[in-house]
Coordinates of C-alpha atoms and ligand atoms in Angstrom, one line a residue:
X151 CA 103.0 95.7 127.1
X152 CA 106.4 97.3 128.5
X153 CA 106.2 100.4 130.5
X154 CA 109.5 102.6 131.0
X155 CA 110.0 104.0 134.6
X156 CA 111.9 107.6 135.4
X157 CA 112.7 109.1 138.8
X158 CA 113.4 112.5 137.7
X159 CA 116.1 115.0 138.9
X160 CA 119.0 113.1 137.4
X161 CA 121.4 115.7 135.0
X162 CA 122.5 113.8 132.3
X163 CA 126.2 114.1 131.9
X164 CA 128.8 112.0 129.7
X165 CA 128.3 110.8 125.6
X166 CA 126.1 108.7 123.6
X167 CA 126.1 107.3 119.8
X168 CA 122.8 108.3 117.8
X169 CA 121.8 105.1 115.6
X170 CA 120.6 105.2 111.5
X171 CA 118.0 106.6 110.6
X172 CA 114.9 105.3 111.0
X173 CA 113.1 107.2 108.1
X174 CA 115.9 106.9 105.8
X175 CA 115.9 103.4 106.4
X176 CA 112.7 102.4 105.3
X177 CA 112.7 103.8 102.0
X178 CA 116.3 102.4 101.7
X179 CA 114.9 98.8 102.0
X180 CA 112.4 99.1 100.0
X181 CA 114.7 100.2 97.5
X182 CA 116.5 96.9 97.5
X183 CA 113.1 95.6 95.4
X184 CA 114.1 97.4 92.6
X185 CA 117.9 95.0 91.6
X186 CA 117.7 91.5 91.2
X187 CA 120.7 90.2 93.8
X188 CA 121.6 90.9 97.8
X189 CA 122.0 94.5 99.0
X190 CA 123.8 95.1 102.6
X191 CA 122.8 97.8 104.7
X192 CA 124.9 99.1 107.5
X193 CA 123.7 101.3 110.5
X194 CA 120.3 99.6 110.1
X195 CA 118.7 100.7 113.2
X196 CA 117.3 97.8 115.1
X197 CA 113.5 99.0 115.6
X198 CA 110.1 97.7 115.2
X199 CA 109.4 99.9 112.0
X200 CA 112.3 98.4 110.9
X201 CA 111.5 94.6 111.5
X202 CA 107.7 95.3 109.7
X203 CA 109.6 96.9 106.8
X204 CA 111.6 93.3 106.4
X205 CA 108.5 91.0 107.3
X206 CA 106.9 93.3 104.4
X207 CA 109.5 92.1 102.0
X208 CA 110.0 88.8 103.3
X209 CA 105.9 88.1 102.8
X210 CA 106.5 89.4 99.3
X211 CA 109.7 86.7 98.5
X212 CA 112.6 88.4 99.5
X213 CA 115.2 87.2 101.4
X214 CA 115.9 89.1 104.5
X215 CA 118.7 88.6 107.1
X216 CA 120.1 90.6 110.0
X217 CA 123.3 89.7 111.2
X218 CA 122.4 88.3 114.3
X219 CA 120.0 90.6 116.5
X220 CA 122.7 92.9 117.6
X221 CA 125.1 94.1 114.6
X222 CA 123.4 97.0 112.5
X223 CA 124.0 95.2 109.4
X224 CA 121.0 93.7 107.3
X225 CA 121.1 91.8 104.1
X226 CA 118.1 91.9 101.4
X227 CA 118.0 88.9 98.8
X228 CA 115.5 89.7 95.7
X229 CA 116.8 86.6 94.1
X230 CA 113.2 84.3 93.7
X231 CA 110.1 84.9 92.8
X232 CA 108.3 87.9 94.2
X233 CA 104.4 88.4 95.1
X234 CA 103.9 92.4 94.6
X235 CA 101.4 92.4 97.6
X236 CA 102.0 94.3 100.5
X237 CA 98.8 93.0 103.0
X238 CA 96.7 95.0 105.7
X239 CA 97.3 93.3 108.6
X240 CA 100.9 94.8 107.9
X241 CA 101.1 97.9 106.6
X242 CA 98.1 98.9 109.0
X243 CA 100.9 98.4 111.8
X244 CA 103.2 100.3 109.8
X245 CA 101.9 103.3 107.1
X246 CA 105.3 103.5 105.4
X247 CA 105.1 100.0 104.0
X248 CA 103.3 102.0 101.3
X249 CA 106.9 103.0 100.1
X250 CA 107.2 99.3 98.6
X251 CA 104.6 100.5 95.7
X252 CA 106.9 102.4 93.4
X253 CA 109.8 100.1 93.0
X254 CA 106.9 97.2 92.7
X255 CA 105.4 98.7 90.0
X256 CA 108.8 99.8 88.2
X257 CA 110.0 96.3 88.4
X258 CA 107.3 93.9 88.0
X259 CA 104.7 96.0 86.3
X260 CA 101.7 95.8 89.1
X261 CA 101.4 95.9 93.1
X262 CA 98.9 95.4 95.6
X263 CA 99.4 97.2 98.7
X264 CA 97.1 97.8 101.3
X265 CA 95.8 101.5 101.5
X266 CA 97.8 102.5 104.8
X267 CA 94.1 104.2 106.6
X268 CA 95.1 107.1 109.1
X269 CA 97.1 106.7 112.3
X270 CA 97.0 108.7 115.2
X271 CA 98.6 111.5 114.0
X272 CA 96.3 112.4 110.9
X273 CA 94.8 111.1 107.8
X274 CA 97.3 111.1 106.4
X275 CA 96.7 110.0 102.7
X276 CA 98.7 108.8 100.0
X277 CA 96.6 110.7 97.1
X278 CA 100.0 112.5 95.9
X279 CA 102.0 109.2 95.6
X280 CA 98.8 108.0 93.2
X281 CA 98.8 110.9 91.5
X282 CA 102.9 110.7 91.1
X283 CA 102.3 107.1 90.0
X284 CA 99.2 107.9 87.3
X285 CA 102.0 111.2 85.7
X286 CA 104.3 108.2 85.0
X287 CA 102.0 106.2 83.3
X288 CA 100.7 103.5 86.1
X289 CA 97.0 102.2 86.0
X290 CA 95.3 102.9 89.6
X291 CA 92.4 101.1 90.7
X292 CA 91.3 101.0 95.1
X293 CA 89.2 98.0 95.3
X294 CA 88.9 96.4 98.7
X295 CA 91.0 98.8 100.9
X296 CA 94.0 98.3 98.2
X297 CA 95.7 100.0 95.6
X298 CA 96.2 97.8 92.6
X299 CA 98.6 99.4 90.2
X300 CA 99.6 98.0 86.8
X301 CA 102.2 99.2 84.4
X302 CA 103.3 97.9 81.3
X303 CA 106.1 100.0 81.0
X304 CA 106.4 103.1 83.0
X305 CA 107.3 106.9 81.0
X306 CA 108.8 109.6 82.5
X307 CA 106.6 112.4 82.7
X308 CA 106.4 115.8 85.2
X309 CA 105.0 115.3 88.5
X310 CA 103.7 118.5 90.5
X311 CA 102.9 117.5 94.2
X312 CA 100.0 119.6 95.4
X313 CA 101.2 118.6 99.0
X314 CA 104.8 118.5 100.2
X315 CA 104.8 114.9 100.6
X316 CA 108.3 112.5 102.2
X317 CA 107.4 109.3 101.3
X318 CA 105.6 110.5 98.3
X319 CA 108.4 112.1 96.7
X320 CA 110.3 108.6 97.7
X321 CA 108.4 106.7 96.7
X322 CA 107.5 108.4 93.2
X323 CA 111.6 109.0 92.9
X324 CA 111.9 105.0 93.1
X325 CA 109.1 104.6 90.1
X326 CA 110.8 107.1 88.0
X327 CA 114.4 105.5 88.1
X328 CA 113.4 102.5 85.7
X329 CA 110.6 104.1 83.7
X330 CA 111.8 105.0 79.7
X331 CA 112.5 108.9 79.4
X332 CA 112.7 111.8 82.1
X333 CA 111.1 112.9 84.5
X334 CA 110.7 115.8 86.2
X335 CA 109.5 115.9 89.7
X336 CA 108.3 119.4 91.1
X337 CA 107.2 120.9 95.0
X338 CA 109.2 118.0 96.1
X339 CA 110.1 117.0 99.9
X340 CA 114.2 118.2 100.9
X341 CA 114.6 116.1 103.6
X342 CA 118.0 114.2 104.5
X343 CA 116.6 110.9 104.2
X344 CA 115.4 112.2 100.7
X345 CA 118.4 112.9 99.8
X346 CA 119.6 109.8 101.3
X347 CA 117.6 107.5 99.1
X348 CA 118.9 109.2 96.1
X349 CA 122.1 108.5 96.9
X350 CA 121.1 104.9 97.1
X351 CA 119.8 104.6 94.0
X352 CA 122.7 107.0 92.2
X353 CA 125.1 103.8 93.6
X354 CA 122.8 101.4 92.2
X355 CA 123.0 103.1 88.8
X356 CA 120.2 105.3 88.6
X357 CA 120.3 109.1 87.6
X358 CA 118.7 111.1 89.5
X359 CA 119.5 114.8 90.3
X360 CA 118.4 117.5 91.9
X361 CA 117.8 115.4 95.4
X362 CA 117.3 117.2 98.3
X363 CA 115.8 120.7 96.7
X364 CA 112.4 120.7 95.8
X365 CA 112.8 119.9 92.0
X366 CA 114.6 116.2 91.5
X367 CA 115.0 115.4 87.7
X368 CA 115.3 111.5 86.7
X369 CA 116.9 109.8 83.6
X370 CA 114.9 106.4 83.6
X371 CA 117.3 103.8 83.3
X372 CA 117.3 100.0 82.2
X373 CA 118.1 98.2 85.4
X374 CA 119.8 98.6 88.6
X375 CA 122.5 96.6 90.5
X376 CA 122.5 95.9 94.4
X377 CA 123.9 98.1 96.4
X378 CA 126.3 98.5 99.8
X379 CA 125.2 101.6 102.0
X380 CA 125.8 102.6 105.6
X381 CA 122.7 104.2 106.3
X382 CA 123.2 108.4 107.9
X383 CA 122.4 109.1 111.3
X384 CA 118.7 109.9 112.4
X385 CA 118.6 113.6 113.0
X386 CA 115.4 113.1 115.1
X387 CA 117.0 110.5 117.7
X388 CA 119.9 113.2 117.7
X389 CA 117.2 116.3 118.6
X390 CA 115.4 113.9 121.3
X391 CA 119.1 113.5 122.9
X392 CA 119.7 117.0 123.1
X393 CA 116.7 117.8 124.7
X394 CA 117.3 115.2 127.0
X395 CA 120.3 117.0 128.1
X396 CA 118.6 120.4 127.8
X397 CA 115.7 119.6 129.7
X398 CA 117.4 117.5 132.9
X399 CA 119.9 120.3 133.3
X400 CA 123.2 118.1 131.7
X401 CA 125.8 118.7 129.3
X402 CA 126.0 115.9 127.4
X403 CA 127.7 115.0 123.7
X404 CA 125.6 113.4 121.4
X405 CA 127.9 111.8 118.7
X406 CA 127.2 110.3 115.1
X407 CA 125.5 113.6 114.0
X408 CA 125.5 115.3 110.4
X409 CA 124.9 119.2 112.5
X410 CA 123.7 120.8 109.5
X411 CA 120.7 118.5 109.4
X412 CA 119.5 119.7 112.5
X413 CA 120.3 123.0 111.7
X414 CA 116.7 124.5 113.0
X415 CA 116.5 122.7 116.1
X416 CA 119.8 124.0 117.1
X417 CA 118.9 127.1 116.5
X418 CA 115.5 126.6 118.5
X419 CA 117.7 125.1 121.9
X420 CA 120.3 128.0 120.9
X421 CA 117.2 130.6 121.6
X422 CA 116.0 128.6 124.8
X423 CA 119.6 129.5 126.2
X424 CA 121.6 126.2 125.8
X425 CA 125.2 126.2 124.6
X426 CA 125.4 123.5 121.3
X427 CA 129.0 123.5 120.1
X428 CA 130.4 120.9 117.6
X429 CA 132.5 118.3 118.8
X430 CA 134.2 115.0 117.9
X431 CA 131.6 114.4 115.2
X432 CA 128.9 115.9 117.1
X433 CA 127.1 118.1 118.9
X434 CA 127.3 119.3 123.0
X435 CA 124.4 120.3 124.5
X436 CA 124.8 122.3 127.4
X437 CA 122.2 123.1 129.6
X438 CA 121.2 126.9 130.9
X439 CA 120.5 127.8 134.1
X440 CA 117.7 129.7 133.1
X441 CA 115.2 128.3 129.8
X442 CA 113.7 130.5 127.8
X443 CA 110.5 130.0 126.1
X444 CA 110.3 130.2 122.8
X445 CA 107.7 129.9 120.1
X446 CA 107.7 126.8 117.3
X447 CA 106.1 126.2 114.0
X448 CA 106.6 123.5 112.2
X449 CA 107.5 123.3 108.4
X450 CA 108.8 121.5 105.8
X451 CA 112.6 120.9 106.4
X452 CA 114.5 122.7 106.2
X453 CA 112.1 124.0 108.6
X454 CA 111.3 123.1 112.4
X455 CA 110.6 119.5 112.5
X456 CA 107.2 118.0 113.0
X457 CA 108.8 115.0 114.7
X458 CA 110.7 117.6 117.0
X459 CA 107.7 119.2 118.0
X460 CA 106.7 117.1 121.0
X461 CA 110.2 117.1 122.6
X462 CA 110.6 120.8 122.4
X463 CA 106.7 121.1 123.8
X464 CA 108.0 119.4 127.2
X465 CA 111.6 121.4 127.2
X466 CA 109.3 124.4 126.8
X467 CA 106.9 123.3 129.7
X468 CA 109.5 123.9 132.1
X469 CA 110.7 127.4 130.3
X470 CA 110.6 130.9 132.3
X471 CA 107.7 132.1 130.0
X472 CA 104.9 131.3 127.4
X473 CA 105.8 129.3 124.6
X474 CA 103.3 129.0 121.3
X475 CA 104.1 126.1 119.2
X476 CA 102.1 125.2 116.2
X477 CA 102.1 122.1 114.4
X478 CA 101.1 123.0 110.7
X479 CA 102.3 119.7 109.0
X480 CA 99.7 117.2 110.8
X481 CA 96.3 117.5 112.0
X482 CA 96.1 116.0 115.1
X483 CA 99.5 115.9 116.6
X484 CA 99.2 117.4 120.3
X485 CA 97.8 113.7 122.1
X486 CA 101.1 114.4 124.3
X487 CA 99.3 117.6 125.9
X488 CA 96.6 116.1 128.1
X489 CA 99.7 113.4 129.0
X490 CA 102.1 116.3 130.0
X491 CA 99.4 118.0 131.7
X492 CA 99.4 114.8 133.6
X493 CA 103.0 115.8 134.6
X494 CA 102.0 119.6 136.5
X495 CA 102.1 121.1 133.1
X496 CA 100.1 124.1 131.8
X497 CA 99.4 123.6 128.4
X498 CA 95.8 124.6 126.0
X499 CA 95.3 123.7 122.7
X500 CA 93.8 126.2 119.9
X501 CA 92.9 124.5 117.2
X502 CA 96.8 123.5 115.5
X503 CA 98.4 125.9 118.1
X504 CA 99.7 124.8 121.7
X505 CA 100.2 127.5 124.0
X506 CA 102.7 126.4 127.1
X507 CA 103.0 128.2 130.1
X508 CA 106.1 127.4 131.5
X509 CA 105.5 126.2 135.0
X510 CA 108.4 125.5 138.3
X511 CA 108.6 122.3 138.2
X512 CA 106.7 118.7 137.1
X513 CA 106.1 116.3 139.0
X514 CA 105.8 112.5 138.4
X515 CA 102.6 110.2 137.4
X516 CA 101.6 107.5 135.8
X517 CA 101.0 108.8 131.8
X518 CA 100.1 107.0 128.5
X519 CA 101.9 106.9 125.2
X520 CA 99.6 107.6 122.0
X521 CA 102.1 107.9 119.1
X522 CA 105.8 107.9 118.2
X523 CA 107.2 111.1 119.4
X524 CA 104.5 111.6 122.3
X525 CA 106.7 108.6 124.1
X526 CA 109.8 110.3 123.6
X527 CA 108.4 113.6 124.9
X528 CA 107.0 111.8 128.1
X529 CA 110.0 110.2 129.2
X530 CA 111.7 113.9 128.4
X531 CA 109.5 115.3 131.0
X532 CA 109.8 112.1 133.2
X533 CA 113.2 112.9 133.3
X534 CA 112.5 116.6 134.8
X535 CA 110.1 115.3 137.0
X536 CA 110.3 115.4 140.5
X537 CA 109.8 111.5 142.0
X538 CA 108.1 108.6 139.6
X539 CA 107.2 108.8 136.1
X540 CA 105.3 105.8 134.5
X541 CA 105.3 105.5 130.5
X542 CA 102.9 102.8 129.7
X543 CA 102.2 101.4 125.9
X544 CA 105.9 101.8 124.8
X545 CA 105.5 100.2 122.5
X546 CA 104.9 103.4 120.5
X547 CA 108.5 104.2 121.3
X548 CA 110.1 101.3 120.2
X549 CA 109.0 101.8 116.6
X550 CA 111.5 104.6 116.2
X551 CA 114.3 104.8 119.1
X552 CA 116.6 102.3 119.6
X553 CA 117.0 101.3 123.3
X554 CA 116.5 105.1 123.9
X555 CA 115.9 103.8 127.9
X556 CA 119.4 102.3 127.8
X557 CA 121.2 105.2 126.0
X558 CA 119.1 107.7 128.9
X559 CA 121.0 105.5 131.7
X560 CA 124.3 105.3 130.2
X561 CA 124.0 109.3 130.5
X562 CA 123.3 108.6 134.3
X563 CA 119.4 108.5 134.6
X564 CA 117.2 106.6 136.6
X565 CA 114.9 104.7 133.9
X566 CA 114.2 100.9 133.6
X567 CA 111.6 99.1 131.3
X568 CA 109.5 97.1 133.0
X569 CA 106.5 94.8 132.2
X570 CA 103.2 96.7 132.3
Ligands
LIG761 C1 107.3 111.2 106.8 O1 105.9 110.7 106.9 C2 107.9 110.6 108.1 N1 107.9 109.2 108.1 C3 107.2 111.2 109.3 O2 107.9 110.7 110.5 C4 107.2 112.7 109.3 O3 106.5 113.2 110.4 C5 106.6 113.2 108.0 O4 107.3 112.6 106.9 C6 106.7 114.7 107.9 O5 108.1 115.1 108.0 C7 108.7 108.5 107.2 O6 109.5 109.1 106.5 C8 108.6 107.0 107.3 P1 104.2 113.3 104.5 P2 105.0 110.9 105.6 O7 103.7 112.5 103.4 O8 105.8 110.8 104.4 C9 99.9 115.2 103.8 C10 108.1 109.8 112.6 O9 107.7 110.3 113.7 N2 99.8 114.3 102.6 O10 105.4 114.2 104.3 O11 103.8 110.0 105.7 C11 99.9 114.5 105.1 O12 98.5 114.2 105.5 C12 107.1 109.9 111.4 O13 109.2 109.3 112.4 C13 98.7 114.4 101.8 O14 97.8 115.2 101.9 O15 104.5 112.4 105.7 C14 100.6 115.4 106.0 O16 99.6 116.4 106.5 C15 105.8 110.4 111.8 N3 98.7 113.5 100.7 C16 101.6 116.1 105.1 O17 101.1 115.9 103.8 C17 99.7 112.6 100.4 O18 99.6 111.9 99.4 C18 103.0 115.6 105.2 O19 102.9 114.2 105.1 C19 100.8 112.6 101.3 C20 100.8 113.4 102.4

């Protein structure tokens, strides 16, 4: 297991290129199930999601091929023969595999794919994509950890989530775009890489509308055609960076950005004090002398980001003030607390509310990643830190940022990776 190492006090100055999107990405290969033929992705990001995503296929019967393991461009052959079956052993490492179950069941009429179980952010079920997949005519049964679904032929019917669900709303979306009739899709997710998918499918000859608000009505069609796509920037990786530059005292340019999907977190870093102007296809960070705390909730987009809410948790740990952030989407999202604590920070947990008192300065320690975004916001703080920060089990990071540690040193900070 990698660790990443940070000796803090280094401002971050200069420019760096945020990759794809990892959450727009997944869904977006999956998609690829529902044409017969070879789809090409661009702006694939290379992470470790990513490479379970294509395992997921390629267990299935798909060919799946990268251009070598440095180009962002990825092929996806559903030419053969292919087994609906998603197993355990990987969509346990990777919950979003679960996205594979509506185009399975739209195109081949069954799937079996392993119930995801919770991770260490939340329960996290999938009750809303069953219930999307039942509206639309699919046959449910969990036997044995696994969904079995069968499907004749899917109808278009009205789906009302009870939850604001992403990958719900995705994956439902990819059942409805080959069953016979319309449907109509209420309390849907808005996100980007909703939005994104859509667009996917739209070029691969579906028609689908409303994308991106929470009602998306669907014209079931007979069949799709591949597709070419260059996959949009990830907004999250973009958020990370500007905190990077926020928190270490930099001005930095974080290029490849869409600004007005990260709309709320601007505004957020706006209230803290930094300067964020557009640029060159961007967006500048520049840091304030003085940070303000501010308070965070997190929503639905267009909301305040869940996956934001740990890096703006260690901006805000270093803020002149007291900060209350609460995370409303998961249950169990605040394992980076005791970690930053770690750090010299003064943070207690209410229930789903952190309150953070912003403290001088942190100073370095050996900490632990638990999830995703906890990673990112330790090596945030490792950066403000005062001497040696340790980050061990990295690999949590590396499911999501692409050679963020590289990216960090190109902008003039002291990090390596190193083996635990
Ligand atoms: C997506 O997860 C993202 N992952 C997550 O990003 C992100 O945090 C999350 O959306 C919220 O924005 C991908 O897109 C691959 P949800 P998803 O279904 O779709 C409850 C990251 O860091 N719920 O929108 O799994 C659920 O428990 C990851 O990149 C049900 O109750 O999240 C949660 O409380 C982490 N029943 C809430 O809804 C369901 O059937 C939102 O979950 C589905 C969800």
């Amino acid at each position: 297991m990698d660790k990443i190492v940070i000796k803090g006090g280094q401002a971050l100055h200069g420019e760096v290129q945020v990759s794809g999107a990892k959450n727009a990405a997944l869904p977006i290969l999956a998609s690829a199930l529902l044409a017969d033929g070879t789809s090409t992705y661009r702006n694939v990001p290379d992470l470790a999601d990513v490479a379970t995503m294509l395992k997921v296929l390629r267990t299935m019967g798909c060919d799946t091929e990268r251009d070598g393991d440095t180009t962002d461009v990825c092929r996806i052959g559903v030419n053969g023969h292919i087994t609906p079956e998603a197993p355990y052993d990987l969509v346990k490492t990777m919950r979003a595999s679960v996205v594979v179950l509506g185009p399975l069941v739209a195109r081949f009429g069954r799937a079996r794919v392993s119930m995801p179980g919770g991770c260490a952010i939340g329960a996290r079920p999938i009750d809303q994509h069953l219930k999307g997949l039942k509206a639309l005519g699919a046959e449910i049964h969990l036997t044995e950890g696994y969904v079995e679904a069968t499907a004749k032929q899917l109808k278009g019917g009205t789906v009302n989530f009870d939850v604001i669900t992403v990958t719900g709303t995705e994956n439902v979306m990819m059942a409805a775009v080959l069953a016979k009739g319309r449907t109509v899709m209420e309390n849907c997710a808005r996100e980007p890489e909703v939005e994104e998918l859509a667009k996917v499918l739209n070029k691969m000859g579906a028609r689908i509308e409303g994308a991106g608000t929470s009602i998306i009505t669907i014209e079931g069609v007979d069949g799709l055609k591949p597709v070419e796509h260059a996959i949009l920037p990830d907004r999250i990786e973009a958020g990370t960076l500007l905190v990077a530059a926020a928190i270490s005292g930099g001005n930095v340019l974080v290029k490849r950005v869409v600004p007005e999907h990260l709309d709320a977190v601007v505004e957020k870093l706006r209230e803290t004090g930094c300067t964020i102007t557009a640029e060159a296809g961007g967006l500048r960070c520049q840091a304030p002398q003085r940070l303000e705390a501010v308070n965070i909730t997190t929503t639905e987009y267009p909301g305040f980001p869940t996956d934001m809410q740990a890096q703006l948790m260690a901006l805000m740990s270093v803020s002149q003030g007291t900060s209350v952030i609460s995370e409303n989407i998961f249950e169990n999202r605040f394992m980076h607390v005791p970690e930053l604590d770690r750090l010299g920070a003064d943070i207690s947990i209410q229930g789903h509310t952190a309150v953070v008192k912003g403290v001088k300065g942190l100073s370095g320690a050996p900490v632990m990643a638990t999830d995703l975004r906890a990673s990112a916001s330790l090596i945030l703080a490792g950066l403000r830190a005062e001497g040696r920060t340790d980050v061990s089990r990295v690999y949590h990071l590396d499911r999501g940022y692409e050679r963020l540690e590289s990216k960090l040193r190109g902008l003039g900070a002291d990090i390596r990776r190193e083996k635990a």
